[in-house]
Amino acid sequence: MPPGATVPSGGPAADGSAWPVSPQLAHGGHPADGPGWLALLPVVLLAVGYLLAAVRDPRGWDHRRTAAWLAGCAVLAVALGPLAPLPGDPRGHMAQHLLLGMLAPLGLVLGAPVTLLLHVASSPTRRRVGRLLRARPLHVIAHPVTAALLSTGGLALVLLTPLYAMAERQSALHHGVHLHYLAAGYLFAWSLAGPDPAPRRPGLAVRVGALLGAAAGHAVLAKYLYANAATLPPGLTDRDPAAFQSAAQLMYYGGDVAELLLATALFATWYRRRAPRRRPSPRLIKRFASEKDSSLT
């Protein structure tokens, strides 16, 4: 080629070599949608909105809840920021799955955003939230078994069908898959260990069973992907089996860590609800009693 000539990206050059890939390709060959910081804007809004609501809470909001919410937002920021530009690396995709679908939802759920909303919202808003929490469709999709199927089953659908390859080529579908990871993971964590109100939440045995079933399904899927890395996910034209095996290992061990954290949160939430509330001591009651008739003031 003559000196100074430019080569379009994404195709073969005249000498048969491959053209360099444009840096504008963000993931799997589809163009970047815009500046990287734009994807972080919803995360910033979630964090700032929560902080403003926590400051407005007339009862005084628990700082541990705030820390959990901000930790979840930080994990979201990592998934949507540093990991987003990875050029179709299956290990990057799997790391995003773990962060978006398992770790970030746990922090967000432990932040108890629904309870905070009920504390600061107007009466009409609280009534609408109450009706939503009592709605039968929500009871169905928020059941731990249904939520486990949506979370682990959704990941299996992505990895065992051409959906993964399609998401690599279509930006809208790519972001839709990530949104599903986050929504399904939040629903699963909320159904198991959420401190927010959840009418008709099943007992501990059902929730533990759902967690064990989801963990087993996640582990089996990781092993199956590792054993069939040469053919899975289907539909890819340029695959790296070694990279998919590494992604399967990350899925297996990273999933164990996330599920252990979720189990810890589940039993901690159950214990707090089962523990008897401390009654005021006689001395404390006596301090607030009237000196004349011993009635409480």
CSV table of C-alpha atoms in Angstrom, one decimal:
chain,number,residue,atom,x,y,z
A,1,MET,CA,0.0,0.0,0.0
A,2,PRO,CA,1.2,3.5,-0.6
A,3,PRO,CA,2.7,5.4,2.3
A,4,GLY,CA,0.2,7.3,4.3
A,5,ALA,CA,-2.8,5.3,3.0
A,6,THR,CA,-5.4,4.3,5.6
A,7,VAL,CA,-6.9,0.9,5.9
A,8,PRO,CA,-10.6,0.5,6.8
A,9,SER,CA,-11.0,-1.5,10.0
A,10,GLY,CA,-12.7,-4.9,10.2
A,11,GLY,CA,-11.7,-6.5,6.8
A,12,PRO,CA,-8.8,-8.0,4.9
A,13,ALA,CA,-6.0,-5.9,3.5
A,14,ALA,CA,-4.7,-6.1,0.0
A,15,ASP,CA,-1.8,-8.4,1.0
A,16,GLY,CA,-4.2,-10.9,2.6
A,17,SER,CA,-3.5,-9.8,6.2
A,18,ALA,CA,-6.4,-8.9,8.5
A,19,TRP,CA,-7.2,-5.2,9.0
A,20,PRO,CA,-6.7,-4.0,12.5
A,21,VAL,CA,-9.9,-3.9,14.6
A,22,SER,CA,-11.2,-0.4,15.3
A,23,PRO,CA,-10.9,0.7,18.9
A,24,GLN,CA,-14.5,1.7,18.6
A,25,LEU,CA,-15.5,-1.9,18.8
A,26,ALA,CA,-16.4,-2.3,22.5
A,27,HIS,CA,-17.6,-5.9,22.9
A,28,GLY,CA,-17.9,-8.8,20.6
A,29,GLY,CA,-17.6,-6.7,17.4
A,30,HIS,CA,-20.5,-4.4,18.0
A,31,PRO,CA,-19.7,-0.7,18.1
A,32,ALA,CA,-19.5,1.1,21.4
A,33,ASP,CA,-22.7,3.1,22.1
A,34,GLY,CA,-20.9,6.2,23.2
A,35,PRO,CA,-18.5,7.4,26.0
A,36,GLY,CA,-17.8,4.8,28.6
A,37,TRP,CA,-18.9,7.1,31.4
A,38,LEU,CA,-22.5,7.2,30.0
A,39,ALA,CA,-23.1,3.6,31.2
A,40,LEU,CA,-22.2,4.7,34.7
A,41,LEU,CA,-24.7,7.5,34.8
A,42,PRO,CA,-27.6,5.2,36.1
A,43,VAL,CA,-25.3,3.8,38.8
A,44,VAL,CA,-24.5,7.4,40.0
A,45,LEU,CA,-28.2,8.2,40.0
A,46,LEU,CA,-29.0,5.1,42.1
A,47,ALA,CA,-26.3,6.0,44.6
A,48,VAL,CA,-27.2,9.7,44.9
A,49,GLY,CA,-30.9,9.0,45.0
A,50,TYR,CA,-30.5,6.5,47.8
A,51,LEU,CA,-28.3,8.9,49.8
A,52,LEU,CA,-30.8,11.7,49.5
A,53,ALA,CA,-33.6,9.5,50.7
A,54,ALA,CA,-31.5,8.2,53.6
A,55,VAL,CA,-30.8,11.8,54.7
A,56,ARG,CA,-34.6,12.6,54.6
A,57,ASP,CA,-35.6,9.5,56.6
A,58,PRO,CA,-37.2,11.0,59.8
A,59,ARG,CA,-36.6,7.8,61.7
A,60,GLY,CA,-32.9,7.8,61.0
A,61,TRP,CA,-31.6,5.3,58.5
A,62,ASP,CA,-29.2,2.5,59.3
A,63,HIS,CA,-25.7,3.3,58.0
A,64,ARG,CA,-25.1,-0.4,57.4
A,65,ARG,CA,-27.9,-0.4,54.9
A,66,THR,CA,-26.3,2.6,53.2
A,67,ALA,CA,-22.9,0.9,53.1
A,68,ALA,CA,-24.4,-2.2,51.5
A,69,TRP,CA,-26.2,-0.2,48.8
A,70,LEU,CA,-23.1,1.8,48.0
A,71,ALA,CA,-21.1,-1.4,47.8
A,72,GLY,CA,-23.6,-2.8,45.4
A,73,CYS,CA,-23.4,0.3,43.3
A,74,ALA,CA,-19.6,0.1,43.3
A,75,VAL,CA,-19.7,-3.5,42.0
A,76,LEU,CA,-22.1,-2.3,39.3
A,77,ALA,CA,-19.7,0.5,38.3
A,78,VAL,CA,-16.8,-2.0,38.0
A,79,ALA,CA,-19.0,-4.3,35.8
A,80,LEU,CA,-20.1,-1.5,33.5
A,81,GLY,CA,-16.9,0.4,33.6
A,82,PRO,CA,-13.5,-1.4,33.5
A,83,LEU,CA,-15.0,-4.7,32.3
A,84,ALA,CA,-17.2,-3.3,29.5
A,85,PRO,CA,-14.4,-2.6,26.9
A,86,LEU,CA,-13.1,-6.1,26.9
A,87,PRO,CA,-13.2,-7.2,23.2
A,88,GLY,CA,-15.4,-10.2,23.3
A,89,ASP,CA,-13.3,-12.1,25.9
A,90,PRO,CA,-15.5,-14.8,27.4
A,91,ARG,CA,-13.7,-14.3,30.7
A,92,GLY,CA,-14.8,-10.7,30.7
A,93,HIS,CA,-18.4,-11.7,30.0
A,94,MET,CA,-18.3,-14.3,32.8
A,95,ALA,CA,-16.9,-11.7,35.2
A,96,GLN,CA,-19.7,-9.4,34.3
A,97,HIS,CA,-22.2,-12.1,34.9
A,98,LEU,CA,-20.8,-12.7,38.4
A,99,LEU,CA,-20.8,-9.0,39.3
A,100,LEU,CA,-24.1,-8.1,37.7
A,101,GLY,CA,-26.1,-11.2,38.5
A,102,MET,CA,-24.7,-12.3,41.8
A,103,LEU,CA,-22.6,-9.9,43.8
A,104,ALA,CA,-24.1,-6.5,43.0
A,105,PRO,CA,-27.7,-7.6,43.6
A,106,LEU,CA,-26.8,-8.9,47.1
A,107,GLY,CA,-25.4,-5.5,48.1
A,108,LEU,CA,-28.4,-3.7,46.6
A,109,VAL,CA,-30.9,-6.0,48.3
A,110,LEU,CA,-29.2,-5.7,51.7
A,111,GLY,CA,-29.6,-1.9,51.3
A,112,ALA,CA,-33.4,-2.4,51.8
A,113,PRO,CA,-34.5,0.2,49.2
A,114,VAL,CA,-38.2,-0.6,49.5
A,115,THR,CA,-38.2,0.0,53.2
A,116,LEU,CA,-36.4,3.3,52.7
A,117,LEU,CA,-38.9,4.3,50.1
A,118,LEU,CA,-41.8,3.5,52.5
A,119,HIS,CA,-40.1,5.7,55.1
A,120,VAL,CA,-39.7,8.8,53.0
A,121,ALA,CA,-42.5,8.6,50.4
A,122,SER,CA,-45.9,10.2,50.5
A,123,SER,CA,-49.0,8.2,51.7
A,124,PRO,CA,-50.3,7.6,48.1
A,125,THR,CA,-46.9,6.2,47.1
A,126,ARG,CA,-46.8,4.0,50.1
A,127,ARG,CA,-50.2,2.6,49.3
A,128,ARG,CA,-49.2,1.9,45.7
A,129,VAL,CA,-46.1,0.1,46.9
A,130,GLY,CA,-48.1,-1.9,49.3
A,131,ARG,CA,-50.5,-3.0,46.6
A,132,LEU,CA,-47.6,-4.0,44.4
A,133,LEU,CA,-46.1,-6.1,47.2
A,134,ARG,CA,-49.4,-7.9,47.7
A,135,ALA,CA,-50.0,-8.5,43.9
A,136,ARG,CA,-50.2,-12.1,43.0
A,137,PRO,CA,-47.9,-11.9,39.9
A,138,LEU,CA,-45.1,-10.6,42.1
A,139,HIS,CA,-45.7,-13.5,44.5
A,140,VAL,CA,-45.2,-15.9,41.6
A,141,ILE,CA,-42.0,-14.4,40.1
A,142,ALA,CA,-40.6,-13.6,43.6
A,143,HIS,CA,-40.9,-17.1,44.8
A,144,PRO,CA,-37.4,-18.5,45.5
A,145,VAL,CA,-37.9,-21.4,43.0
A,146,THR,CA,-39.1,-19.1,40.2
A,147,ALA,CA,-36.4,-16.6,40.9
A,148,ALA,CA,-33.7,-19.4,40.8
A,149,LEU,CA,-35.0,-20.6,37.5
A,150,LEU,CA,-34.9,-17.0,36.1
A,151,SER,CA,-31.4,-16.5,37.3
A,152,THR,CA,-29.6,-19.8,36.7
A,153,GLY,CA,-31.9,-20.8,33.9
A,154,GLY,CA,-31.4,-17.5,32.1
A,155,LEU,CA,-27.6,-18.0,32.2
A,156,ALA,CA,-28.1,-21.5,30.8
A,157,LEU,CA,-30.2,-20.1,28.0
A,158,VAL,CA,-27.5,-17.6,27.1
A,159,LEU,CA,-24.6,-20.1,27.1
A,160,LEU,CA,-26.4,-23.2,25.6
A,161,THR,CA,-28.1,-21.4,22.7
A,162,PRO,CA,-27.0,-19.0,19.9
A,163,LEU,CA,-28.2,-16.2,22.1
A,164,TYR,CA,-24.6,-15.6,23.3
A,165,ALA,CA,-23.3,-15.2,19.7
A,166,MET,CA,-26.3,-13.0,18.8
A,167,ALA,CA,-25.6,-10.7,21.8
A,168,GLU,CA,-22.0,-10.5,20.6
A,169,ARG,CA,-23.2,-8.9,17.4
A,170,GLN,CA,-26.2,-6.8,18.5
A,171,SER,CA,-25.6,-4.1,21.0
A,172,ALA,CA,-29.2,-3.9,22.2
A,173,LEU,CA,-29.4,-7.6,22.9
A,174,HIS,CA,-26.0,-7.4,24.6
A,175,HIS,CA,-27.3,-4.8,27.1
A,176,GLY,CA,-30.6,-6.7,27.4
A,177,VAL,CA,-28.7,-9.8,28.6
A,178,HIS,CA,-26.9,-7.7,31.2
A,179,LEU,CA,-30.1,-6.2,32.4
A,180,HIS,CA,-31.6,-9.7,32.8
A,181,TYR,CA,-28.6,-10.8,34.8
A,182,LEU,CA,-29.1,-7.8,37.2
A,183,ALA,CA,-32.9,-8.1,37.5
A,184,ALA,CA,-33.0,-11.8,37.9
A,185,GLY,CA,-30.1,-11.7,40.4
A,186,TYR,CA,-31.8,-9.0,42.5
A,187,LEU,CA,-35.1,-10.9,42.5
A,188,PHE,CA,-33.3,-14.1,43.6
A,189,ALA,CA,-31.4,-12.4,46.4
A,190,TRP,CA,-34.6,-10.5,47.5
A,191,SER,CA,-36.6,-13.7,47.6
A,192,LEU,CA,-34.0,-15.4,49.8
A,193,ALA,CA,-32.5,-12.8,52.1
A,194,GLY,CA,-34.0,-9.5,51.5
A,195,PRO,CA,-34.7,-7.4,54.6
A,196,ASP,CA,-37.5,-5.5,52.6
A,197,PRO,CA,-41.1,-6.6,53.2
A,198,ALA,CA,-42.1,-9.6,51.1
A,199,PRO,CA,-45.6,-10.9,51.8
A,200,ARG,CA,-46.0,-14.7,51.6
A,201,ARG,CA,-42.3,-15.3,51.5
A,202,PRO,CA,-41.8,-19.1,52.1
A,203,GLY,CA,-40.1,-20.5,55.1
A,204,LEU,CA,-36.4,-21.1,55.6
A,205,ALA,CA,-36.5,-24.7,54.3
A,206,VAL,CA,-37.9,-23.7,50.9
A,207,ARG,CA,-35.4,-20.8,50.6
A,208,VAL,CA,-32.4,-23.0,51.5
A,209,GLY,CA,-33.6,-25.6,49.0
A,210,ALA,CA,-33.9,-23.0,46.3
A,211,LEU,CA,-30.4,-21.8,47.1
A,212,LEU,CA,-28.9,-25.3,47.0
A,213,GLY,CA,-30.7,-26.1,43.7
A,214,ALA,CA,-29.5,-22.9,42.1
A,215,ALA,CA,-25.9,-23.5,43.3
A,216,ALA,CA,-26.0,-27.0,42.0
A,217,GLY,CA,-27.4,-25.9,38.6
A,218,HIS,CA,-24.7,-23.2,38.4
A,219,ALA,CA,-21.9,-25.6,39.1
A,220,VAL,CA,-23.2,-28.2,36.6
A,221,LEU,CA,-23.5,-25.6,33.9
A,222,ALA,CA,-19.9,-24.4,34.6
A,223,LYS,CA,-18.6,-28.0,34.3
A,224,TYR,CA,-20.6,-28.6,31.2
A,225,LEU,CA,-19.3,-25.4,29.6
A,226,TYR,CA,-15.7,-26.4,30.5
A,227,ALA,CA,-16.1,-29.9,29.0
A,228,ASN,CA,-17.7,-28.6,25.8
A,229,ALA,CA,-15.7,-25.4,25.3
A,230,ALA,CA,-14.9,-26.4,21.8
A,231,THR,CA,-18.6,-26.2,20.7
A,232,LEU,CA,-20.3,-24.0,23.4
A,233,PRO,CA,-21.8,-21.4,23.1
A,234,PRO,CA,-23.1,-22.4,19.7
A,235,GLY,CA,-23.1,-20.0,16.8
A,236,LEU,CA,-19.6,-18.4,17.2
A,237,THR,CA,-17.5,-18.1,14.1
A,238,ASP,CA,-14.2,-17.4,15.9
A,239,ARG,CA,-13.9,-19.2,19.3
A,240,ASP,CA,-11.1,-19.7,21.7
A,241,PRO,CA,-11.8,-23.0,23.7
A,242,ALA,CA,-9.1,-22.2,26.2
A,243,ALA,CA,-10.6,-18.9,27.0
A,244,PHE,CA,-14.1,-20.5,27.5
A,245,GLN,CA,-12.5,-23.1,29.8
A,246,SER,CA,-11.1,-20.3,31.9
A,247,ALA,CA,-14.4,-18.5,31.9
A,248,ALA,CA,-16.1,-21.8,33.1
A,249,GLN,CA,-13.5,-22.0,35.9
A,250,LEU,CA,-14.3,-18.4,36.9
A,251,MET,CA,-18.0,-19.2,36.8
A,252,TYR,CA,-17.5,-22.3,39.0
A,253,TYR,CA,-15.3,-20.8,41.7
A,254,GLY,CA,-16.7,-17.3,41.6
A,255,GLY,CA,-20.2,-18.7,41.9
A,256,ASP,CA,-19.3,-20.6,45.0
A,257,VAL,CA,-18.0,-17.4,46.6
A,258,ALA,CA,-21.2,-15.4,45.7
A,259,GLU,CA,-23.5,-18.2,46.8
A,260,LEU,CA,-21.6,-18.5,50.2
A,261,LEU,CA,-22.2,-14.8,50.7
A,262,LEU,CA,-25.8,-15.2,49.9
A,263,ALA,CA,-26.2,-18.1,52.3
A,264,THR,CA,-24.6,-16.0,55.0
A,265,ALA,CA,-27.0,-13.2,54.3
A,266,LEU,CA,-30.0,-15.6,54.3
A,267,PHE,CA,-29.2,-17.1,57.7
A,268,ALA,CA,-28.3,-13.7,59.2
A,269,THR,CA,-31.7,-12.3,58.1
A,270,TRP,CA,-33.5,-15.4,59.4
A,271,TYR,CA,-31.7,-15.1,62.7
A,272,ARG,CA,-32.6,-11.5,63.2
A,273,ARG,CA,-36.2,-12.1,62.5
A,274,ARG,CA,-36.3,-15.1,64.8
A,275,ALA,CA,-34.4,-13.5,67.7
A,276,PRO,CA,-36.8,-12.2,70.4
A,277,ARG,CA,-36.8,-8.5,70.8
A,278,ARG,CA,-35.2,-7.2,73.9
A,279,ARG,CA,-37.7,-5.9,76.4
A,280,PRO,CA,-37.0,-2.6,78.2
A,281,SER,CA,-35.4,-3.3,81.6
A,282,PRO,CA,-37.4,-2.4,84.7
A,283,ARG,CA,-34.8,0.3,85.5
A,284,LEU,CA,-35.3,2.0,82.1
A,285,ILE,CA,-39.1,1.9,82.6
A,286,LYS,CA,-38.8,3.3,86.1
A,287,ARG,CA,-36.7,6.2,84.8
A,288,PHE,CA,-39.5,7.4,82.5
A,289,ALA,CA,-42.3,6.8,85.1
A,290,SER,CA,-44.1,9.6,86.8
A,291,GLU,CA,-43.1,10.1,90.4
A,292,LYS,CA,-46.7,10.7,91.4
A,293,ASP,CA,-48.6,7.7,90.1
A,294,SER,CA,-45.8,5.6,88.4
A,295,SER,CA,-47.4,6.1,85.0
A,296,LEU,CA,-45.3,6.3,81.9
A,297,THR,CA,-44.7,9.8,80.7
